Amino acid sequence: MTDSNQTVFADATQVHGDAVIEMNHVDKLFGAFQALTDINLKVARQEVVVIIGPSGSGKSTLIRCINRLEEHDAGRILVDGIELSEDVKNIQEIRRETGMVFQSFNLFPHLTVIDNITLAPRQVRRMPKKEAEALAMELLERVRIPEQAKKYPLQLSGGQQQRVAIARSLAMKPKVMLFDEPTSALDPEMVGEVLDTMKDLAREGMTMIVVTHEMGFAREVADRVVFMADGQIVEVGTPDHFFQNPQEDRTKLFLSQIL
Amino acid sequence: MTVEAPVFTRGQLATRWARQNLFRTPFDAVLSVVFGGLGLYLIFRAILFVFVNARWGIISSNLKLLMIGRWPGDHVLRVAVAVAVLALWGGLIGGWIAGRQRRANISAAAAMRTTQRIGDLARRFGLMIGTVVLLLFLTETAGPWLTAIGMGVAGFAGYWIGRQIGRRTLGKWVGRLLVLVLASIPIATYFYMVSAHPLGEWEGFLFNMTAAAAGIILCFPLGVLLALGRRSKLPLLKSMSIAYIEFVRGSPLFVLLLLANVSLEFFVPESLAPSKPIRAIVTFTLFTAAYLAEIVRGGLQSVPRGQEEAAKALGLSPTKQMFLIVLPQALRNVIPAQIGQFISLFKDTTLAGAALGILDLLAGAEAITSQPDFVGQGLIIESLVFVAFMFWVGSFTMSRESQRLEKRLGVGVR
């Protein structure tokens, strides 16, 4: 028993050439409630992983552990070869390398759109103001709202705000982008524009982990789909395999409820 | 076919408004008549007192004492110069902000015509300017007139220069130098004044205003630090902050002022003991900081958690998360409460007279009723009304400016 565990452990922690994120036997507790149980997940460079599952299944908690917005209680998490631990320096380095997009955008309402985007490059990467602003304008072009640069976030529509939030994360030139239900707070007619931006990103080769309820997006863009329930990863597969031919009963039940 | 809108005369409209708002039900009508009558009666009595019965001679012959106390006659010029310099300073800052906003094209003022701008200025500072003019008519010498004119000219000149600077793009170092110059003007003014007459002997309304200004400036950083301390994860810092805040908020300010007056001698030798106004300022600062800390704590709690999370996710250090993201929003959310606390500090400076024996505006106003010319004439009412009016003008102006600030910083608030 010990022996086989040892092997699995050794195998899982071995740094593969192109694994950007590795989670090995990760547990997370909220008090007595076990939010994550024995999570093992590897994400390769340029891979798009979509996490789906019923609410309360631990999807958000999982990706929030990756940049230490939640602290995991057991197991190991490596981002780009850096282990996530108590070490503040490691945490800061991992946060610099991972961008995160939130369900409620979390733009800074007291700063203009362009200041939202230039803040982190200037404060964290010490980029000169001119350079940061040029970068911000380039990113705003990419998310197709350069004309909104001087406005304040709350003067924009939800879809525009979420695209600014994506641009803000990209300004740090992250190696991985984490999306925590990026379209759940949007009015239906604005979901498309945000998903299009995310598709562009995937096409450009960004490594992405996306928690979402948009099955169309999962089918079209994901390299792998991860299905979670009750804090555990139940099933992992390519979109085709996952949607056409699910193996687990729990997955079948979930798919029958939403499709 | 079209329905013609009924046309009412002004009188008909007034009648309709009165019927709907004052006499809707019999009970409304009774209330309106009783309170309307009472109100009119009180206004009538007040006007009668102020313009007919009151003997304002006691104020006009003591105006200098009430305003600047026993400031030595040789150095009164310094007060005039200081006031003009501060007007210039205020103008510079106001103009600079206006110029910058104009450049950034976000200013409502940029769209205003000159007449509108003057109207805006009149609404903001009309009460204060009116009060100054009123006081000028009570004076018997030319000095105050010249000072007021100097203030006006300096203020406008400062505004104009500030706007010119604000419209230009400044280099990083020029900008820093400018901030340094702006910050040093009031400090230099202070030293210019104390070199003639030490702070320990400042009296009159000058003392009230100085103590309030110093208290506000000093208590602000302390209050913010205490609020942060109270939320800190370090147990010692946290419990010390809580102990401080709860102790100070649990004691009457008047008692703390009395303590400041007598207890310092236990700790420092008499020769080193600070003067009374300094003790007052320190007490005001420490007292208001505790209240401010609770206000700021409320502000910190009003900022959604997502803000801090987004800042974390971007890799900002904990200090930057707080000072660039959370604190600016927190402070903006509690502007009304903060200004309210500052207003109450301004008014509470009158306690220093009774507690520490400083001849501030209130103590001075009481003292002059015992002058040989006025003793036994029951002029205390005139004195107190004057004091109340002066504080009301200051407080009301602050309160109006707070609403303005709130509106201006409200750009982009949900």
XYZ file of C-alpha atoms in Angstrom:
673
model
C 0.000 0.000 0.000
C 2.656 2.430 1.099
C 4.746 1.337 -1.780
C 2.150 1.945 -4.454
C 1.264 5.293 -2.917
C 4.884 6.217 -3.057
C 5.019 5.403 -6.734
C 1.954 7.404 -7.598
C 3.296 10.310 -5.613
C 6.689 10.206 -7.257
C 5.140 9.916 -10.682
C 2.748 12.777 -10.128
C 5.351 15.200 -8.853
C 7.782 14.546 -11.601
C 8.050 17.767 -13.558
C 7.027 17.115 -17.093
C 8.580 19.277 -19.728
C 5.426 21.192 -20.486
C 3.213 20.901 -17.399
C 2.403 24.410 -16.191
C 0.151 23.419 -13.339
C 0.363 20.310 -11.227
C -1.980 19.526 -8.383
C -1.183 16.390 -6.407
C -3.520 14.983 -3.753
C -4.850 18.422 -2.881
C -7.352 18.684 -0.030
C -9.134 21.802 1.116
C -11.265 22.199 4.233
C -13.586 24.994 5.214
C -13.827 24.284 8.923
C -15.265 20.781 9.061
C -16.505 20.878 5.473
C -14.285 19.120 2.983
C -14.395 21.338 -0.110
C -11.768 19.477 -2.126
C -10.772 15.841 -1.779
C -7.648 14.350 -3.341
C -7.482 16.576 -6.408
C -4.953 15.478 -9.027
C -4.720 17.613 -12.106
C -2.002 18.469 -14.575
C -2.359 21.191 -17.137
C 0.039 21.296 -20.059
C 1.335 24.432 -21.721
C -1.168 25.920 -24.197
C -3.874 23.567 -22.997
C -7.433 24.743 -22.354
C -9.092 22.887 -19.479
C -12.758 23.507 -18.753
C -14.110 22.560 -15.345
C -17.820 21.901 -15.059
C -20.031 20.522 -12.348
C -23.003 21.347 -10.150
C -22.797 24.386 -7.871
C -21.000 23.701 -4.633
C -18.898 21.002 -6.229
C -15.627 22.847 -5.524
C -14.824 24.127 -9.042
C -14.148 27.695 -7.939
C -12.299 26.559 -4.832
C -10.030 24.458 -7.022
C -8.892 27.309 -9.230
C -8.740 29.726 -6.296
C -6.220 27.373 -4.693
C -3.955 27.721 -7.720
C -3.172 31.394 -6.990
C -3.597 31.051 -3.244
C -6.835 32.989 -2.874
C -7.640 29.871 -0.870
C -5.031 27.968 1.095
C -4.958 24.228 0.476
C -4.642 22.007 3.527
C -2.860 18.985 2.085
C -1.085 17.927 -1.086
C 1.117 19.937 -3.393
C 0.459 22.560 -6.024
C 3.158 23.576 -8.496
C 2.760 26.442 -10.917
C 5.431 26.634 -13.596
C 7.696 24.555 -11.368
C 7.257 26.798 -8.326
C 5.737 25.137 -5.293
C 2.887 26.945 -3.582
C 3.728 27.025 0.116
C 3.803 29.378 3.076
C 6.695 31.123 1.359
C 5.413 34.603 0.530
C 7.984 35.035 -2.214
C 6.711 31.958 -4.020
C 3.112 33.082 -3.643
C 3.912 36.490 -5.107
C 5.822 34.921 -7.986
C 2.975 32.540 -8.785
C 0.453 35.378 -8.670
C 2.567 37.317 -11.130
C 2.489 34.363 -13.510
C -1.231 33.626 -13.240
C -4.021 35.909 -14.347
C -7.485 35.571 -12.869
C -10.862 36.681 -14.161
C -13.706 36.780 -11.657
C -17.421 36.259 -11.960
C -18.105 39.765 -10.633
C -15.267 41.380 -12.659
C -13.755 43.061 -9.559
C -12.479 46.018 -11.543
C -11.231 48.857 -9.366
C -14.084 51.404 -9.487
C -11.919 54.328 -8.379
C -9.535 53.978 -11.326
C -10.162 54.564 -15.019
C -10.102 51.615 -17.391
C -6.551 52.360 -18.499
C -5.367 52.831 -14.912
C -6.949 49.503 -13.978
C -4.840 47.855 -16.655
C -1.552 49.698 -16.060
C -1.670 49.407 -12.256
C -0.118 45.955 -11.881
C 2.546 46.283 -14.607
C 3.663 49.579 -13.100
C 3.467 48.582 -9.440
C 4.592 44.962 -9.653
C 6.765 44.854 -12.759
C 8.012 48.446 -12.385
C 7.185 49.185 -16.016
C 7.535 52.861 -17.032
C 4.218 54.695 -17.385
C 4.446 55.285 -21.138
C 5.280 51.671 -21.867
C 2.492 50.409 -19.606
C -0.033 52.675 -21.297
C 1.048 51.531 -24.743
C 0.651 47.932 -23.591
C -2.774 48.708 -22.122
C -3.979 50.289 -25.364
C -2.722 47.283 -27.300
C -4.677 44.977 -24.977
C -7.795 47.119 -25.218
C -7.541 46.822 -29.008
C -7.348 43.094 -28.553
C -10.527 42.967 -26.475
C -12.020 45.485 -28.926
C -12.823 48.426 -26.652
C -9.936 50.917 -27.054
C -12.407 53.832 -27.096
C -13.349 53.187 -23.441
C -9.841 53.732 -22.032
C -10.590 56.982 -20.173
C -13.911 55.886 -18.707
C -14.537 54.472 -15.260
C -15.476 50.777 -15.028
C -19.009 51.394 -13.836
C -19.737 53.482 -16.920
C -19.328 50.336 -19.033
C -21.681 47.425 -19.712
C -21.089 44.126 -17.952
C -19.605 42.533 -21.054
C -17.241 45.455 -21.560
C -16.218 45.358 -17.902
C -15.383 41.676 -18.126
C -13.287 42.297 -21.235
C -11.420 45.049 -19.380
C -10.851 42.559 -16.565
C -9.379 40.112 -19.066
C -7.128 42.852 -20.470
C -6.081 43.779 -16.924
C -4.961 40.204 -16.253
C -3.186 39.918 -19.596
C -1.181 43.064 -18.856
C 0.930 41.035 -16.440
C 1.803 38.692 -19.325
C 0.733 35.631 -17.338
C 1.644 32.096 -18.287
C -1.762 30.790 -17.169
C -5.196 32.394 -17.115
C -7.792 31.278 -14.591
C -11.436 32.060 -15.345
C -13.913 31.740 -12.472
C -17.361 31.647 -14.087
C -16.581 34.692 -16.232
C -20.009 34.893 -17.877
C -22.304 33.950 -14.996
C -23.002 37.535 -13.909
C -23.651 38.812 -17.419
C -26.900 39.568 -19.200
C -27.440 36.914 -21.887
C -26.769 39.256 -24.802
C -23.287 40.020 -23.443
C -22.107 36.472 -22.900
C -21.079 36.091 -26.541
C -18.625 38.973 -26.622
C -16.760 37.683 -23.571
C -16.652 34.115 -24.848
C -15.335 35.398 -28.192
C -12.510 37.167 -26.393
C -11.699 33.968 -24.541
C -11.748 31.973 -27.779
C -9.280 34.440 -29.298
C -7.017 33.902 -26.329
C -7.204 30.121 -26.621
C -6.406 30.349 -30.308
C -3.337 32.436 -29.519
C -2.055 29.598 -27.356
C -2.797 30.856 -23.846
C -2.920 28.163 -21.166
C -6.361 28.431 -19.602
C -8.420 26.858 -16.854
C -12.057 27.858 -17.170
C -14.837 27.212 -14.681
C -18.044 27.718 -16.602
C -21.596 26.617 -17.280
C -21.253 27.379 -20.996
C -21.305 23.896 -22.509
C -21.007 25.278 -26.028
C -17.728 26.910 -25.076
C -16.487 23.690 -23.472
C -17.342 21.668 -26.571
C -15.760 24.135 -28.964
C -12.635 25.297 -27.177
C -11.639 22.837 -24.474
C -8.831 20.376 -24.950
C -10.046 18.532 -21.876
C -13.193 18.740 -19.798
C -13.006 18.074 -16.061
C -16.212 17.134 -14.294
C -16.377 17.737 -10.554
C -18.926 16.755 -7.933
C -18.778 16.931 -4.134
C -15.218 18.240 -4.111
C -13.804 15.479 -6.228
C -12.782 15.130 -9.824
C -15.223 12.543 -11.153
C -14.255 12.338 -14.780
C -11.781 13.863 -17.214
C -11.905 13.586 -20.986
C -11.821 15.280 -24.361
C -15.031 17.209 -25.097
C -16.174 14.689 -27.701
C -15.619 11.766 -25.438
C -17.042 13.555 -22.441
C -20.281 14.794 -23.969
C -20.969 11.809 -26.284
C -19.804 8.978 -24.146
C -19.589 9.781 -20.423
C -18.425 6.898 -18.259
C -19.581 7.743 -14.741
C -23.195 7.720 -13.571
C -22.720 11.044 -11.774
C -21.604 12.637 -15.044
C -24.497 11.160 -16.976
C -26.952 12.461 -14.393
C -25.449 15.966 -14.554
C -25.424 16.043 -18.347
C -29.025 14.844 -18.485
C -30.007 17.699 -16.184
C -28.355 20.478 -18.177
C -28.545 19.358 -21.824
C -58.201 65.719 -31.968
C -55.870 67.118 -29.386
C -56.433 67.629 -25.717
C -55.372 71.062 -24.618
C -53.178 71.082 -21.552
C -54.899 73.161 -18.885
C -53.116 76.442 -18.274
C -52.771 77.606 -14.704
C -51.799 80.998 -13.433
C -49.033 81.244 -10.907
C -51.562 81.906 -8.171
C -53.591 78.832 -9.061
C -50.432 76.724 -8.988
C -49.513 78.055 -5.555
C -52.986 77.326 -4.249
C -52.851 73.830 -5.649
C -49.402 73.215 -4.124
C -50.620 74.478 -0.741
C -53.728 72.346 -0.877
C -51.751 69.230 -1.744
C -48.882 69.762 0.661
C -50.218 71.767 3.572
C -53.980 71.212 3.801
C -54.545 67.754 2.447
C -56.434 66.556 5.538
C -57.869 68.507 8.487
C -55.060 67.142 10.647
C -52.470 68.386 8.113
C -54.142 71.763 8.155
C -53.968 72.024 11.936
C -50.274 71.014 11.931
C -49.493 73.474 9.161
C -51.184 76.353 10.938
C -49.674 75.594 14.344
C -46.095 74.977 13.217
C -46.204 77.558 10.455
C -47.387 80.144 12.950
C -44.804 79.115 15.522
C -42.043 79.243 12.918
C -43.034 82.678 11.697
C -43.204 83.951 15.266
C -39.716 82.639 16.055
C -38.276 84.124 12.871
C -39.922 87.434 13.693
C -38.489 87.459 17.221
C -35.047 86.508 15.935
C -35.042 89.255 13.334
C -36.295 91.722 15.905
C -33.416 90.781 18.198
C -30.665 90.799 15.604
C -31.630 93.969 13.783
C -33.397 96.064 16.408
C -32.813 95.126 20.021
C -29.331 93.649 20.080
C -26.485 95.976 21.037
C -23.662 94.808 18.825
C -21.308 97.514 20.088
C -19.743 94.998 22.447
C -18.714 92.879 19.474
C -17.480 95.677 17.251
C -15.317 97.255 19.928
C -13.806 93.869 20.818
C -13.555 92.376 17.357
C -9.772 92.194 17.333
C -9.709 90.493 20.739
C -12.297 87.950 19.643
C -10.520 87.167 16.404
C -6.833 87.098 17.319
C -6.800 87.554 21.099
C -4.044 89.613 22.636
C -1.804 89.413 19.606
C 0.899 92.087 19.977
C 0.027 95.232 18.050
C 3.443 95.510 16.412
C 2.999 92.171 14.698
C -0.597 92.337 13.548
C 0.732 92.847 10.045
C 2.027 89.281 10.145
C -1.487 87.951 10.623
C -2.615 89.922 7.589
C 0.282 88.646 5.493
C -0.299 85.075 6.676
C -3.985 85.209 5.802
C -3.195 86.550 2.331
C -0.538 83.871 1.781
C -2.984 81.159 2.812
C -5.568 82.582 0.409
C -2.947 82.466 -2.332
C -2.184 78.874 -1.348
C -5.831 77.821 -1.405
C -6.239 79.523 -4.760
C -3.186 77.768 -6.160
C -4.473 74.352 -5.147
C -8.015 75.003 -6.351
C -6.717 76.363 -9.638
C -4.293 73.531 -10.106
C -7.016 70.932 -9.625
C -9.339 72.821 -11.970
C -6.613 73.092 -14.608
C -5.763 69.414 -14.419
C -9.384 68.418 -14.678
C -9.776 70.659 -17.650
C -6.837 68.911 -19.283
C -8.301 65.516 -18.501
C -11.644 66.811 -19.744
C -13.569 65.427 -16.797
C -14.452 68.687 -15.143
C -17.968 69.954 -14.930
C -16.368 73.349 -14.352
C -14.716 73.230 -17.761
C -18.121 73.400 -19.391
C -19.195 76.387 -17.260
C -19.289 79.935 -18.456
C -17.675 82.665 -16.398
C -21.020 83.802 -14.973
C -21.859 80.243 -13.946
C -18.432 79.866 -12.403
C -18.927 82.994 -10.305
C -22.350 81.703 -9.294
C -20.780 78.401 -8.275
C -18.128 80.194 -6.247
C -20.800 82.337 -4.599
C -22.812 79.275 -3.615
C -19.739 77.603 -2.164
C -18.105 80.478 -0.331
C -20.792 83.165 -0.390
C -21.661 82.619 3.244
C -18.039 82.918 4.313
C -17.376 85.965 2.158
C -20.620 87.561 3.370
C -19.571 86.982 6.961
C -16.181 88.561 6.354
C -17.853 91.618 4.818
C -20.229 91.800 7.759
C -17.289 91.733 10.168
C -15.537 94.397 8.121
C -18.463 96.727 8.651
C -18.104 96.184 12.392
C -14.448 97.246 12.392
C -13.309 100.748 13.094
C -9.921 100.648 11.368
C -8.673 100.234 7.815
C -6.357 97.276 8.478
C -8.977 94.521 8.177
C -10.301 96.050 4.958
C -6.846 96.010 3.417
C -6.337 92.453 4.635
C -9.587 91.280 3.098
C -8.791 92.953 -0.198
C -5.329 91.391 -0.109
C -6.920 88.008 0.554
C -9.281 88.350 -2.358
C -6.566 89.459 -4.758
C -4.169 86.746 -3.568
C -6.858 84.085 -3.828
C -7.768 84.986 -7.391
C -4.137 85.387 -8.410
C -3.351 81.968 -6.925
C -6.272 80.416 -8.763
C -5.179 81.903 -12.057
C -1.539 80.834 -11.659
C -2.621 77.383 -10.462
C -4.790 76.913 -13.524
C -1.969 77.860 -15.844
C 0.285 75.304 -14.155
C -2.435 72.654 -14.064
C -3.039 72.902 -17.804
C 0.557 72.109 -18.628
C 2.157 68.693 -18.631
C 4.851 68.773 -15.982
C 7.961 66.654 -15.825
C 8.162 64.185 -12.953
C 10.638 66.302 -11.004
C 8.916 69.612 -11.650
C 5.705 68.010 -10.420
C 7.373 66.778 -7.254
C 8.968 70.150 -6.656
C 5.582 71.804 -7.030
C 4.000 69.460 -4.494
C 6.876 70.198 -2.135
C 6.397 73.948 -2.545
C 2.646 73.642 -2.002
C 3.176 71.559 1.121
C 5.746 73.957 2.525
C 3.662 77.130 2.142
C 1.431 76.577 5.203
C 4.399 75.324 7.232
C 6.437 78.390 6.322
C 3.447 80.584 7.157
C 3.200 78.926 10.547
C 6.856 79.651 11.333
C 6.473 83.182 10.039
C 3.679 83.676 12.573
C 5.185 81.890 15.592
C 8.445 83.763 15.199
C 6.502 86.893 16.137
C 4.153 85.407 18.709
C 4.618 81.866 20.045
C 1.863 79.310 19.492
C 1.547 79.046 23.269
C -0.074 82.454 23.334
C -2.420 82.213 20.383
C -5.950 83.170 21.321
C -9.331 84.089 19.942
C -10.891 82.557 16.864
C -7.346 82.195 15.541
C -6.763 79.559 18.225
C -9.995 77.705 17.386
C -9.155 77.585 13.706
C -5.509 76.653 14.224
C -6.373 73.926 16.716
C -9.062 72.518 14.412
C -6.792 72.582 11.352
C -3.857 71.019 13.218
C -6.136 68.432 14.831
C -7.685 67.450 11.506
C -4.344 67.125 9.735
C -2.684 65.181 12.550
C -5.580 62.899 13.518
C -6.129 61.670 9.983
C -3.022 59.487 9.581
C -3.281 58.349 13.198
C -6.926 57.377 12.765
C -6.177 55.426 9.596
C -3.291 53.600 11.290
C -5.483 52.743 14.277
C -8.178 51.380 11.970
C -5.599 49.243 10.182
C -4.165 48.184 13.538
C -7.581 47.085 14.706
C -7.912 44.864 11.629
C -4.348 43.579 11.882
C -3.581 39.901 12.346
C -0.834 40.693 14.857
C -2.468 40.146 18.250
C -0.428 42.742 20.160
C -1.014 45.507 17.632
C -4.655 44.586 17.398
C -5.336 44.556 21.123
C -3.413 47.793 21.643
C -5.441 49.503 18.950
C -8.699 48.242 20.399
C -7.693 49.246 23.927
C -6.748 52.740 22.774
C -9.874 53.285 20.703
C -12.235 52.007 23.366
C -10.540 53.923 26.172
C -10.594 57.241 24.358
C -14.122 56.799 23.063
C -15.217 55.982 26.574
C -13.993 59.218 28.133
C -15.528 62.678 27.804
C -13.336 65.053 25.810
C -13.687 67.664 28.514
C -12.210 65.287 31.097
C -9.306 64.441 28.799
C -8.632 68.151 28.311
C -8.657 68.720 32.083
C -6.282 65.786 32.483
C -3.984 67.207 29.822
C -3.967 70.419 31.818
C -2.888 68.908 35.135
C -1.403 65.466 34.669
C 1.503 66.210 32.373
C 3.480 67.625 35.300
C 3.747 64.099 36.722
C 5.675 62.921 33.675
C 7.782 65.822 32.469
C 9.556 68.643 34.347
C 7.741 71.959 34.372
C 10.303 73.597 32.095
C 9.733 71.026 29.378
C 5.960 70.929 29.680
C 4.290 72.039 26.468
C 2.139 75.128 26.336
C -1.604 75.007 26.739
C -2.567 75.304 23.068
C -0.186 72.464 22.240
C -1.738 70.313 24.947
C -5.149 71.139 23.541
C -4.096 70.248 19.998
C -2.539 66.962 21.122
C -5.683 66.050 23.062
C -7.969 66.940 20.148
C -5.788 64.879 17.824
C -5.706 61.815 20.060
C -9.422 62.063 20.767
C -10.602 62.528 17.201
C -8.228 59.825 15.925
C -10.100 57.201 17.961
C -13.434 58.198 16.435
C -11.926 58.488 12.986
C -10.479 54.983 13.367
C -13.962 53.548 13.835
C -15.271 55.515 10.862
C -12.418 54.285 8.671
C -12.963 50.726 9.899
C -16.550 50.976 8.733
C -15.268 52.206 5.394
C -12.858 49.292 5.103
C -15.701 46.875 5.751
C -17.768 48.489 3.015
C -15.260 47.593 0.304
C -16.224 44.260 -1.290
C -13.833 41.357 -0.696
C -13.437 40.917 -4.430
C -11.427 44.131 -4.598
C -8.721 42.749 -2.351
C -8.819 39.404 -4.166
C -8.367 41.059 -7.552
C -5.420 43.041 -6.194
C -3.915 39.857 -4.746
C -4.419 37.951 -7.981
C -2.508 40.669 -9.837
C 0.471 40.142 -7.557
C 0.248 43.392 -5.598
C 1.964 43.285 -2.207
C -0.271 43.435 0.886
C 0.730 47.069 1.484
C -0.169 48.042 -2.054
C -3.419 46.086 -1.905
C -4.369 48.231 1.059
C -3.055 51.649 0.064
C -3.809 51.577 -3.660
C -7.027 49.588 -3.797
C -8.916 49.141 -0.536
C -8.151 52.286 1.436
C -8.951 54.836 -1.311
C -12.376 53.269 -1.773
C -12.918 52.925 1.967
C -12.101 56.577 2.662
C -14.309 57.774 -0.166
C -17.231 55.736 1.133
C -17.106 57.468 4.512
C -16.459 61.082 3.509
C -19.661 62.386 5.150
C -18.870 60.703 8.461
C -15.259 61.902 8.374
C -16.212 65.495 7.690
C -18.864 65.227 10.379
C -16.148 64.233 12.835
C -13.963 67.141 11.709
C -16.850 69.557 12.143
C -17.410 68.306 15.643
C -13.690 68.716 16.374
C -13.894 72.313 15.127
C -16.791 73.052 17.473
C -15.211 71.167 20.377
C -12.227 73.516 20.315
C -14.427 75.818 22.430
C -13.973 73.366 25.312
C -10.314 74.339 25.514
C -11.267 77.709 26.954
C -12.957 76.306 30.029
C -10.684 73.265 30.470
C -7.295 74.854 29.892
C -7.968 78.536 30.425
C -7.165 79.527 26.862
C -8.805 82.793 25.784
C -10.422 81.301 22.695
C -13.417 82.781 20.895
C -15.919 81.526 23.472
C -13.839 82.435 26.527
C -13.130 85.827 24.992
C -16.800 86.413 24.293
C -17.613 85.681 27.919
C -14.742 87.792 29.212
C -15.703 90.942 27.346
C -19.078 91.099 29.098
C -17.152 92.004 32.292
C -15.366 94.938 30.723
C -16.125 98.217 32.521
C -17.960 99.565 29.479
C -20.286 96.583 29.197
C -20.499 94.955 32.627
C -23.958 94.387 34.053
C -25.791 95.136 30.820
C -26.803 91.557 30.063
C -24.798 91.442 26.848
C -23.916 87.763 27.186
C -26.655 86.889 24.679
C -25.107 89.086 21.996
C -21.713 87.542 22.725
C -22.920 83.967 22.555
C -25.014 84.538 19.442
C -21.924 85.920 17.767
C -19.853 82.877 18.763
C -22.541 80.476 17.586
C -22.815 82.310 14.285
C -19.073 82.176 13.647
C -18.935 78.437 14.277
C -22.045 77.860 12.210
C -20.501 79.632 9.228
C -17.377 77.459 9.446
C -19.257 74.208 10.003
C -21.828 74.865 7.309
C -19.123 75.674 4.768
C -17.283 72.462 5.642
C -20.449 70.447 5.347
C -21.260 71.926 1.933
C -17.724 71.303 0.711
C -18.009 67.704 1.899
C -21.110 67.173 -0.236
C -19.265 68.662 -3.173
C -16.235 66.465 -2.618
C -18.461 63.420 -2.348
C -20.119 64.254 -5.643
C -16.866 64.927 -7.400
C -15.190 61.752 -6.181
C -18.392 59.889 -6.962
C -17.389 59.496 -10.598
C -17.964 55.854 -11.376
C -19.632 54.932 -8.122
C -22.327 52.319 -8.458
